[in-house]
PDB file of C-alpha atoms in Angstrom:
ATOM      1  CA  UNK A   1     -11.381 -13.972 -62.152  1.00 75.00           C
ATOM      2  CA  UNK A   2      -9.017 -15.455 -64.588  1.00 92.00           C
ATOM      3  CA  UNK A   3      -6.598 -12.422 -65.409  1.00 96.00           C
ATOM      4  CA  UNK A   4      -5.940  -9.176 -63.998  1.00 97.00           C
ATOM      5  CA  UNK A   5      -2.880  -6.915 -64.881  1.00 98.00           C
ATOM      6  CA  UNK A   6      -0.344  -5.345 -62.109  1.00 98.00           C
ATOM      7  CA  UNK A   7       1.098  -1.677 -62.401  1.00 98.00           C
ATOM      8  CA  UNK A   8       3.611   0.191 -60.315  1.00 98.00           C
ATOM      9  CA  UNK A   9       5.366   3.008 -60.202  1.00 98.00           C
ATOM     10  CA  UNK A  10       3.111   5.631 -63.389  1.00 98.00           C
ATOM     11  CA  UNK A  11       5.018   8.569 -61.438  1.00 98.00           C
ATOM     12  CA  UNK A  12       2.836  11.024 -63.499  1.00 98.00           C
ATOM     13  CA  UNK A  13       3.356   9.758 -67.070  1.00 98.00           C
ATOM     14  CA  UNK A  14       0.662  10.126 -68.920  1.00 98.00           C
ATOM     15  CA  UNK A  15       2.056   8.721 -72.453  1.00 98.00           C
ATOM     16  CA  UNK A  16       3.541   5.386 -70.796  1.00 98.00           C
ATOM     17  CA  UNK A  17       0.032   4.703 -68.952  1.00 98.00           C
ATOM     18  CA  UNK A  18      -2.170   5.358 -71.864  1.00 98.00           C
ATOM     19  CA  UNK A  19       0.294   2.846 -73.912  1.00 98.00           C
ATOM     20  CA  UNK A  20       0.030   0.255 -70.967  1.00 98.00           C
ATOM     21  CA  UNK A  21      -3.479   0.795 -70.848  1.00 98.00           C
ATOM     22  CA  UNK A  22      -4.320   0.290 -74.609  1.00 97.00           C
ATOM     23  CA  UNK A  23      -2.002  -2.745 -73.959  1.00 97.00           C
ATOM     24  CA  UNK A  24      -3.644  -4.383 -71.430  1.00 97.00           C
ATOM     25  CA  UNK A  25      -6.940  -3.988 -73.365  1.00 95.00           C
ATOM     26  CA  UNK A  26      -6.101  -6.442 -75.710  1.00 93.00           C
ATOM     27  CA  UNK A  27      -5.350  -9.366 -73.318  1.00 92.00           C
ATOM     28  CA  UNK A  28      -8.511  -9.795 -72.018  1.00 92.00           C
ATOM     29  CA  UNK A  29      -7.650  -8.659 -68.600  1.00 96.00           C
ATOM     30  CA  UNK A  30     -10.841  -8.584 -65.779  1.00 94.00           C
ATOM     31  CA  UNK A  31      -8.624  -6.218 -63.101  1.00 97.00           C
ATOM     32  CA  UNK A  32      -6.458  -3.372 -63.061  1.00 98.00           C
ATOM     33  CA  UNK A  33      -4.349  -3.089 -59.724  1.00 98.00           C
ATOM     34  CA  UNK A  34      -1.848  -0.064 -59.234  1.00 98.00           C
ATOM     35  CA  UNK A  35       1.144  -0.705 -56.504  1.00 98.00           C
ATOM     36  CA  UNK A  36       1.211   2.865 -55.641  1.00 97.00           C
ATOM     37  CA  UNK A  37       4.051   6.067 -56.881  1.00 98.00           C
ATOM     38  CA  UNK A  38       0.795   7.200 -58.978  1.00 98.00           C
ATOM     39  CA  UNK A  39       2.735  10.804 -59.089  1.00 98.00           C
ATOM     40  CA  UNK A  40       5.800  12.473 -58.372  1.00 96.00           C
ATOM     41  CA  UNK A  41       8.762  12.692 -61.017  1.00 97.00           C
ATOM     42  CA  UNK A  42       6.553  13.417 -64.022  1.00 97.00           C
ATOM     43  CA  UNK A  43       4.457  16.336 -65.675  1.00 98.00           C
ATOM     44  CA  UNK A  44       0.591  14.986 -65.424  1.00 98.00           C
ATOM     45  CA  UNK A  45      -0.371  13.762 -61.994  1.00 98.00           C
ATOM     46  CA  UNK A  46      -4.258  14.994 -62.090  1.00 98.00           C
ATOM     47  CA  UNK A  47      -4.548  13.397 -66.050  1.00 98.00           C
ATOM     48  CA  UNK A  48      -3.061  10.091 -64.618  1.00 98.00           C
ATOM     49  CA  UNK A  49      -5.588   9.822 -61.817  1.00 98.00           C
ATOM     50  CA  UNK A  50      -7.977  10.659 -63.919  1.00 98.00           C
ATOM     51  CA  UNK A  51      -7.099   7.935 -65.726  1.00 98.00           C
ATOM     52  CA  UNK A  52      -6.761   5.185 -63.051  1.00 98.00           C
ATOM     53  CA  UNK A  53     -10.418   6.530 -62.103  1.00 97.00           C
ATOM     54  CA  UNK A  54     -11.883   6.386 -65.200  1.00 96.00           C
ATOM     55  CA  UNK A  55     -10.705   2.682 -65.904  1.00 96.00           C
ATOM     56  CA  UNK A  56     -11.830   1.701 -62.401  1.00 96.00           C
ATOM     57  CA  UNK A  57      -7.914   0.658 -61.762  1.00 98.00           C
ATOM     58  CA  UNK A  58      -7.931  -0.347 -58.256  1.00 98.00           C
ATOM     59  CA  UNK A  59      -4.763   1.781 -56.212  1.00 98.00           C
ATOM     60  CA  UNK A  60      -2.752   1.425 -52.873  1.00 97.00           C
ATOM     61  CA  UNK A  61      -0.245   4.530 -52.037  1.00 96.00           C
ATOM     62  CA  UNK A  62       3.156   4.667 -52.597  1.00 96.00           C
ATOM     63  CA  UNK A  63       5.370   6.672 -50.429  1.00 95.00           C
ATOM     64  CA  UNK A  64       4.906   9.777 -53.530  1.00 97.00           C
ATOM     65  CA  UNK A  65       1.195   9.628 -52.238  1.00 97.00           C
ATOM     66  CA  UNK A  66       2.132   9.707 -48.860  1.00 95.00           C
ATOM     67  CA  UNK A  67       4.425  12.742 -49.198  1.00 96.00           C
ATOM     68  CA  UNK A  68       1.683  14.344 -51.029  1.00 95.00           C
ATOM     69  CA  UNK A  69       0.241  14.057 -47.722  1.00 95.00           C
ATOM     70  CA  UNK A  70       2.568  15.106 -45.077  1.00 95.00           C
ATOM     71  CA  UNK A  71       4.963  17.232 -45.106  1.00 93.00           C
ATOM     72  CA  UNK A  72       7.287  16.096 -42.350  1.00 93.00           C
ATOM     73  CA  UNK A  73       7.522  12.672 -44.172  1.00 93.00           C
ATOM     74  CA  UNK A  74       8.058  14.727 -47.661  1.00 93.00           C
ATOM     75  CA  UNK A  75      11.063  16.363 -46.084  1.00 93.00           C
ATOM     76  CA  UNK A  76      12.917  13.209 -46.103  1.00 92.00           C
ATOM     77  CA  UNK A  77      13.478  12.712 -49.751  1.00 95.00           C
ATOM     78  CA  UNK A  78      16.165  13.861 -52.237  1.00 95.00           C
ATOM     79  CA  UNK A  79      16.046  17.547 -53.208  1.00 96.00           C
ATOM     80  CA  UNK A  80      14.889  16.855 -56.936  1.00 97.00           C
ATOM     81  CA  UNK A  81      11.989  14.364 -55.918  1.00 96.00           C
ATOM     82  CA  UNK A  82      10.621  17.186 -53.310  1.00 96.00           C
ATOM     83  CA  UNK A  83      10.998  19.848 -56.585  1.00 97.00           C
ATOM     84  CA  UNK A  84       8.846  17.278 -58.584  1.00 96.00           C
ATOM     85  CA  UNK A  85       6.242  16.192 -55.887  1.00 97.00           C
ATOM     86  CA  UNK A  86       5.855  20.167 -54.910  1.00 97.00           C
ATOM     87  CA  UNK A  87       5.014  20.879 -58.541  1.00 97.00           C
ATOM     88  CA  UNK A  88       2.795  17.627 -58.865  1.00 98.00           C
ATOM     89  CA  UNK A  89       1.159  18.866 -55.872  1.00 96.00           C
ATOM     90  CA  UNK A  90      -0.167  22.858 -57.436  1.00 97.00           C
ATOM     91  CA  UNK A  91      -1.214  20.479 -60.281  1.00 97.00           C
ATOM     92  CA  UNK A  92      -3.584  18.379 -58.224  1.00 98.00           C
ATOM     93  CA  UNK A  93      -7.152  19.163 -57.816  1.00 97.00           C
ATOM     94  CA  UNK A  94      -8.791  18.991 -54.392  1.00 96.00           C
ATOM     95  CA  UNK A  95     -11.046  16.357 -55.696  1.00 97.00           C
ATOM     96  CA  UNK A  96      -7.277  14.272 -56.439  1.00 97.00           C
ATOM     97  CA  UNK A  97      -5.765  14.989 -52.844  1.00 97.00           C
ATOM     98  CA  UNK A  98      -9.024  13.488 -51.591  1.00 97.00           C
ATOM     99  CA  UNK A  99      -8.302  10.678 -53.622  1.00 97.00           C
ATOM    100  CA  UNK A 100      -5.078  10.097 -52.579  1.00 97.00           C
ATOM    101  CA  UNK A 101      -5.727  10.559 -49.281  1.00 97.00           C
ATOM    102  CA  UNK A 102      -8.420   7.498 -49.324  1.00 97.00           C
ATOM    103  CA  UNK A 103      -5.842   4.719 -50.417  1.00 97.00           C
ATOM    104  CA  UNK A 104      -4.826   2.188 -48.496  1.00 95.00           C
ATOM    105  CA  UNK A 105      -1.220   1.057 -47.897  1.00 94.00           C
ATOM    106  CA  UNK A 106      -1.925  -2.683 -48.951  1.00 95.00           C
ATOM    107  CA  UNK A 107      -4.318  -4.959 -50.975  1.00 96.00           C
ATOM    108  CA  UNK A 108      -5.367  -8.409 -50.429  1.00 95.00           C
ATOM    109  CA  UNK A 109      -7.162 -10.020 -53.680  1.00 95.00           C
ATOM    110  CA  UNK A 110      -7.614 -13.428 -54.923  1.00 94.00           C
ATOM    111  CA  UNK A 111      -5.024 -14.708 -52.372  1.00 93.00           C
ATOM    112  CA  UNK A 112      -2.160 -12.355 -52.913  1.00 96.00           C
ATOM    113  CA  UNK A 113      -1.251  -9.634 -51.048  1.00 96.00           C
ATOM    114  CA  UNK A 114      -0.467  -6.228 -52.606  1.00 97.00           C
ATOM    115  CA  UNK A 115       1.794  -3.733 -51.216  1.00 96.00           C
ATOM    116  CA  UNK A 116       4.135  -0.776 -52.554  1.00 96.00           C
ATOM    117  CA  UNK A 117       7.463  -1.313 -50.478  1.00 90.00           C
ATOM    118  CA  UNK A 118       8.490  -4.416 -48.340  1.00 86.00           C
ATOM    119  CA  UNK A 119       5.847  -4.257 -45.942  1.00 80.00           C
ATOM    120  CA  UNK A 120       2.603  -2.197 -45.667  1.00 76.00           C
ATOM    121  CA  UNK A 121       4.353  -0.042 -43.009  1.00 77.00           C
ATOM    122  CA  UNK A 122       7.802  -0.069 -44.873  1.00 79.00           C
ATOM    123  CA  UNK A 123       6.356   1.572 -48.336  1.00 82.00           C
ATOM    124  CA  UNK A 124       9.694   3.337 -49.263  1.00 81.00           C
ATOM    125  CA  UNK A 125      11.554  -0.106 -48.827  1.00 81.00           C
ATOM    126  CA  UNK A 126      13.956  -1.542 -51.247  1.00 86.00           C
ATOM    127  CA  UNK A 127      13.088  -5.258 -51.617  1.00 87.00           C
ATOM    128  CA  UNK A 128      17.105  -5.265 -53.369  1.00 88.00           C
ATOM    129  CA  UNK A 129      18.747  -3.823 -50.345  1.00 85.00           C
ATOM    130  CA  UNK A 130      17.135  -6.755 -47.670  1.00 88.00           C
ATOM    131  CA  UNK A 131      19.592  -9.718 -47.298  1.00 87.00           C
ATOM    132  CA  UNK A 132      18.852 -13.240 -48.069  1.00 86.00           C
ATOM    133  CA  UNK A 133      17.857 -13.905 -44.364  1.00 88.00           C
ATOM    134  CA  UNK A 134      15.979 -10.763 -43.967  1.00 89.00           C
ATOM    135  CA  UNK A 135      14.083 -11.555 -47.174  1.00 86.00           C
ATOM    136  CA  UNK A 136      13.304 -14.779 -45.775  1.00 84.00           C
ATOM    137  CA  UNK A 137      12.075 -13.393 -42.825  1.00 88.00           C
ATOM    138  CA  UNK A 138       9.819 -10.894 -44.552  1.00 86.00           C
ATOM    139  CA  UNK A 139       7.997 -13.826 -46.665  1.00 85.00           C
ATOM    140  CA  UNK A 140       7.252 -15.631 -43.597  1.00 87.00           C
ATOM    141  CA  UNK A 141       5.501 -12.507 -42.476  1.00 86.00           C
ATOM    142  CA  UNK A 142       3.662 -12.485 -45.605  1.00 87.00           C
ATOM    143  CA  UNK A 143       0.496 -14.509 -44.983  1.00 87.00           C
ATOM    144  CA  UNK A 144      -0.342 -14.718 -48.940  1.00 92.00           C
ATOM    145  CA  UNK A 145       1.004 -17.218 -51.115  1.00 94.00           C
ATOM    146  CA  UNK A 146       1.916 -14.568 -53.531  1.00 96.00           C
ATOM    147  CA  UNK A 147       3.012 -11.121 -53.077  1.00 96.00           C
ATOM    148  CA  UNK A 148       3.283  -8.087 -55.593  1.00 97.00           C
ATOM    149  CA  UNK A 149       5.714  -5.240 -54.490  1.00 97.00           C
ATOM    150  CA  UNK A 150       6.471  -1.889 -56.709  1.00 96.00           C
ATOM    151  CA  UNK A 151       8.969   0.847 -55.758  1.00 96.00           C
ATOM    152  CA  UNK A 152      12.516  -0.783 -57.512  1.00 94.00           C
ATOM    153  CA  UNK A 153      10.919   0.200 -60.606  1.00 96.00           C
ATOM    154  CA  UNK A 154      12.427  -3.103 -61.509  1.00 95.00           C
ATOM    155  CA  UNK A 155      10.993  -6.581 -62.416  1.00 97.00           C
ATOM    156  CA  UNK A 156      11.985  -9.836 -60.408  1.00 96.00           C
ATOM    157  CA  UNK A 157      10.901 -12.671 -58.940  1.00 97.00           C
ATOM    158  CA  UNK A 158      11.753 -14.041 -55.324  1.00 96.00           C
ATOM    159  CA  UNK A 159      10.916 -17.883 -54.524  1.00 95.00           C
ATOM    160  CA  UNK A 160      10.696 -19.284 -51.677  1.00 93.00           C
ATOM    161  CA  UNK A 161      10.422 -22.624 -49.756  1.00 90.00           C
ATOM    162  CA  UNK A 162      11.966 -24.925 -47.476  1.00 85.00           C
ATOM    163  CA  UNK A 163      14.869 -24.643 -48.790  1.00 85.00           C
ATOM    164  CA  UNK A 164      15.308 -21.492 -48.993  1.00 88.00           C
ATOM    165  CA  UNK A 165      15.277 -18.342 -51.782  1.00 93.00           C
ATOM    166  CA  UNK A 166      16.065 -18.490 -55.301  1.00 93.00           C
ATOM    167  CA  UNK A 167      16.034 -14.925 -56.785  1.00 94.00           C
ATOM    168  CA  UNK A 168      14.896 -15.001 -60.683  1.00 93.00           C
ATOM    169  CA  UNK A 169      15.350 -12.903 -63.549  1.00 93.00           C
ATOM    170  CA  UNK A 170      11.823 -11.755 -64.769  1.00 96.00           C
ATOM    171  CA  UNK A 171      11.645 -11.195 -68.777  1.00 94.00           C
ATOM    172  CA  UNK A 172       9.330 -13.456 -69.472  1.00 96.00           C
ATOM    173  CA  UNK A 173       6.367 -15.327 -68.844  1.00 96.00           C
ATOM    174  CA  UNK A 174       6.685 -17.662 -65.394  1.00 96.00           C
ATOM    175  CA  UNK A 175       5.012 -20.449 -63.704  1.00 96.00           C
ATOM    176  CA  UNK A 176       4.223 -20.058 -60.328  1.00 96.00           C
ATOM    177  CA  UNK A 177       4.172 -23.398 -58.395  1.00 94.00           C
ATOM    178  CA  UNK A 178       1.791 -24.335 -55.929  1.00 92.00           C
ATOM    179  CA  UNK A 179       4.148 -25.694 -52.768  1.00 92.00           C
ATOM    180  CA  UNK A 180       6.099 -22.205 -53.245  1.00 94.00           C
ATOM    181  CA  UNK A 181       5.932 -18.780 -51.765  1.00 95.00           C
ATOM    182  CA  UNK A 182       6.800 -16.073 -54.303  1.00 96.00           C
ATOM    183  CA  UNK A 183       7.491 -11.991 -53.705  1.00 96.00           C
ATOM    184  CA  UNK A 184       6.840 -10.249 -57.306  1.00 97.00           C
ATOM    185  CA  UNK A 185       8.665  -7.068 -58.498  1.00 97.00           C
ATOM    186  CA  UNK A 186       6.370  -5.621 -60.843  1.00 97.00           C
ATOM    187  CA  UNK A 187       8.622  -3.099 -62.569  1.00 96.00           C
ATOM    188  CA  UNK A 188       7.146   0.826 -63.563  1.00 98.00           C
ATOM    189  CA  UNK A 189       4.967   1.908 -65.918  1.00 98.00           C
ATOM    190  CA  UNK A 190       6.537   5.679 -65.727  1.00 97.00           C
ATOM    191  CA  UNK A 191       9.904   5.249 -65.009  1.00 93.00           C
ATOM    192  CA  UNK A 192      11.157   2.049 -66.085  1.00 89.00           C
ATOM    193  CA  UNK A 193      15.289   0.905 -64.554  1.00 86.00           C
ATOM    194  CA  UNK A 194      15.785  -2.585 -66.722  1.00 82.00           C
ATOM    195  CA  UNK A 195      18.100  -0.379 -69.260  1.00 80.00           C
ATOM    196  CA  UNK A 196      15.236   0.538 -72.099  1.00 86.00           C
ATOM    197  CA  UNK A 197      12.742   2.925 -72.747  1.00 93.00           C
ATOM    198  CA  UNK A 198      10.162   0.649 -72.325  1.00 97.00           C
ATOM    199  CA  UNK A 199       6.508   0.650 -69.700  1.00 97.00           C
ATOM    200  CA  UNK A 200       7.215  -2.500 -68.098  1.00 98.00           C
ATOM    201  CA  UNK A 201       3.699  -4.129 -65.892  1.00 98.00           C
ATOM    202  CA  UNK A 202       3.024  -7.619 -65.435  1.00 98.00           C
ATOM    203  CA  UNK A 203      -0.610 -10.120 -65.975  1.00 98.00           C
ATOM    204  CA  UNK A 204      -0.696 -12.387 -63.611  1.00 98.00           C
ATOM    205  CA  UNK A 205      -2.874 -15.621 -65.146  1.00 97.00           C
ATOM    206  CA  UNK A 206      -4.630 -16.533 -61.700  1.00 96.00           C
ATOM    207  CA  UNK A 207      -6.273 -19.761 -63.748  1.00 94.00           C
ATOM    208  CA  UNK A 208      -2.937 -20.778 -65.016  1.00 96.00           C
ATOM    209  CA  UNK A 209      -0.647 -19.595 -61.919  1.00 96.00           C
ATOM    210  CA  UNK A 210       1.722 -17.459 -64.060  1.00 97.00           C
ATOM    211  CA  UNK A 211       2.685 -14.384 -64.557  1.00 98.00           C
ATOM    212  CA  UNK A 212       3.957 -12.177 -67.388  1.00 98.00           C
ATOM    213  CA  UNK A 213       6.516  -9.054 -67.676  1.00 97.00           C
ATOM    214  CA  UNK A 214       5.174  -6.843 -70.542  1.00 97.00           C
ATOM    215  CA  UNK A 215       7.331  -4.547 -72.277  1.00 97.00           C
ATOM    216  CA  UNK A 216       5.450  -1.225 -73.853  1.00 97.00           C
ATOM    217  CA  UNK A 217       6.585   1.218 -76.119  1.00 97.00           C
ATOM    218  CA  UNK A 218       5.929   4.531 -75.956  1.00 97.00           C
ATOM    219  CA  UNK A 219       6.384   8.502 -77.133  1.00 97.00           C
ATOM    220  CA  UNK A 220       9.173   8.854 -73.882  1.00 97.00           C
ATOM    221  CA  UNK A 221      10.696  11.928 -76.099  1.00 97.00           C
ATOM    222  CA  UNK A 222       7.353  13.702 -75.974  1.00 97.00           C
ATOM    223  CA  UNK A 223       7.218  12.708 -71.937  1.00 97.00           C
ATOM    224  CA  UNK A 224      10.960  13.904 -71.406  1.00 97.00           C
ATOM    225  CA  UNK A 225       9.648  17.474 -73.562  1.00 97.00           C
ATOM    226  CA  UNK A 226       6.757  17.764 -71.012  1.00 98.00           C
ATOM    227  CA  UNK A 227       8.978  17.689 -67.909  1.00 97.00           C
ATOM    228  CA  UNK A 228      11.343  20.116 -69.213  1.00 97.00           C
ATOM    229  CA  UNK A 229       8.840  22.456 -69.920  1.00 97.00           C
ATOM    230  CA  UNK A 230       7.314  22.066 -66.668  1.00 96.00           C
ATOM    231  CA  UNK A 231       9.872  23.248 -64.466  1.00 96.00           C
ATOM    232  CA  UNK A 232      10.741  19.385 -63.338  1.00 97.00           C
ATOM    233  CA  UNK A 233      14.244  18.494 -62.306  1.00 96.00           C
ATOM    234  CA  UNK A 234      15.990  17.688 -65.752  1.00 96.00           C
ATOM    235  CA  UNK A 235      17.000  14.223 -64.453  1.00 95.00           C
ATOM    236  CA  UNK A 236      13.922  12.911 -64.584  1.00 96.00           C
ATOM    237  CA  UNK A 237      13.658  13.598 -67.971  1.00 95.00           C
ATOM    238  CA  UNK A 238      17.015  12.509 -68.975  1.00 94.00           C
ATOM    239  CA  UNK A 239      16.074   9.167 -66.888  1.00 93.00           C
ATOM    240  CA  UNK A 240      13.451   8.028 -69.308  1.00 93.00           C
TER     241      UNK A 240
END
């Protein structure tokens, strides 16, 4: 395996995977990886997992997925994200919910561990909101040298060592070094928070030990149309 590519966060946009997708098809990637938030938010959550499916992208499940899933859990979002994944849901085919409901809540591959939140059992965690000593304390838990995290919708890299954590803007390609521990934000395909319109994913170089932010552009207007005229909460159109 020399290459593989690492989404997050599709939330049910068709136009800003298929862009990512024809994308990643011209760098000669082996592997497809999906951190999970599949759906929710956006107007085509069966087309998307179609999608994933038909390019044999390999997914966890994001804490969307999970409220697919169970209600109780479900009621503890935001009153717009409930509108959105209750709408996603009547669009889902049975064949999709059985989908879903196979995922796993973390990866391991090629020596990196693959998760949606901070921890396989903390999905809807916000790497941002842990403190320098609890991020610490999470990478030691982290039995991988490298770790890929979605949810922020926001890229970043954490780096760790002996010394401590050194928290690094992520816009563009990185070396990873070999005596270092790293935690990877890997940004959103569908609903992108670095301040443009842009699919962000990232190609992580497993031969070379780097890893690369990708910036995709898209048709977001058509997207934002598609949510409008699907009943979705208005914000998430105005988001993109």
């Amino acid at each position: 395996m020399d290459k593989m590519a690492v989404i997050s966060d599709i939330h049910s946009n068709l136009e800003a995977l298929t862009a990512v997708l024809n994308d990643i098809s011209g760098q000669s990637i082996q592997k497809i990886v999906s951190l999970g938030d599949n759906i929710g938010y956006g107007p085509d959550p069966e087309d998307v997992l179609l999608k994933l499916k038909s390019y044999l992208v390999t997914s966890i499940r994001g804490n969307h997925e999970f409220a697919i899933l169970n209600d109780n859990y479900k009621r503890l979002f935001n009153v717009n994200a409930i509108t959105a994944l209750d709408i996603n849901r009547k669009k889902l085919s049975g064949s999709s919910i059985q989908y879903i409901s196979s995922l796993d809540s973390s990866l391991g591959l090629y020596g990196a561990l693959f998760i949606h939140g901070i921890s396989s059992n903390l999905i809807d965690g916000y790497i941002f909101n842990l403190s320098d000593a609890q991020l610490i304390k999470r990478a030691k838990k982290i039995h991988k040298r490298i770790a890929f995290v979605g949810h922020t919708h926001l890229l970043k890299i954490y780096e760790f060592d002996n010394k401590g954590l050194k928290k690094k803007e992520f816009t563009q390609r990185t070396s990873l070094l070999n005596d270092k521990k790293y935690i990877i934000n890997a940004g959103s395909v569908g609903q992108p928070r670095h301040g443009a319109h842009e699919a962000t994913y990232v190609i992580w170089d497993i031969q070379k030990n780097t890893v690369e932010p990708r910036f995709v552009t898209y048709n977001y207007h058509h997207t934002a149309m598609k949510i409008k005229q699907a009943g979705l909460p208005r914000i998430y159109a105005d988001i993109l």
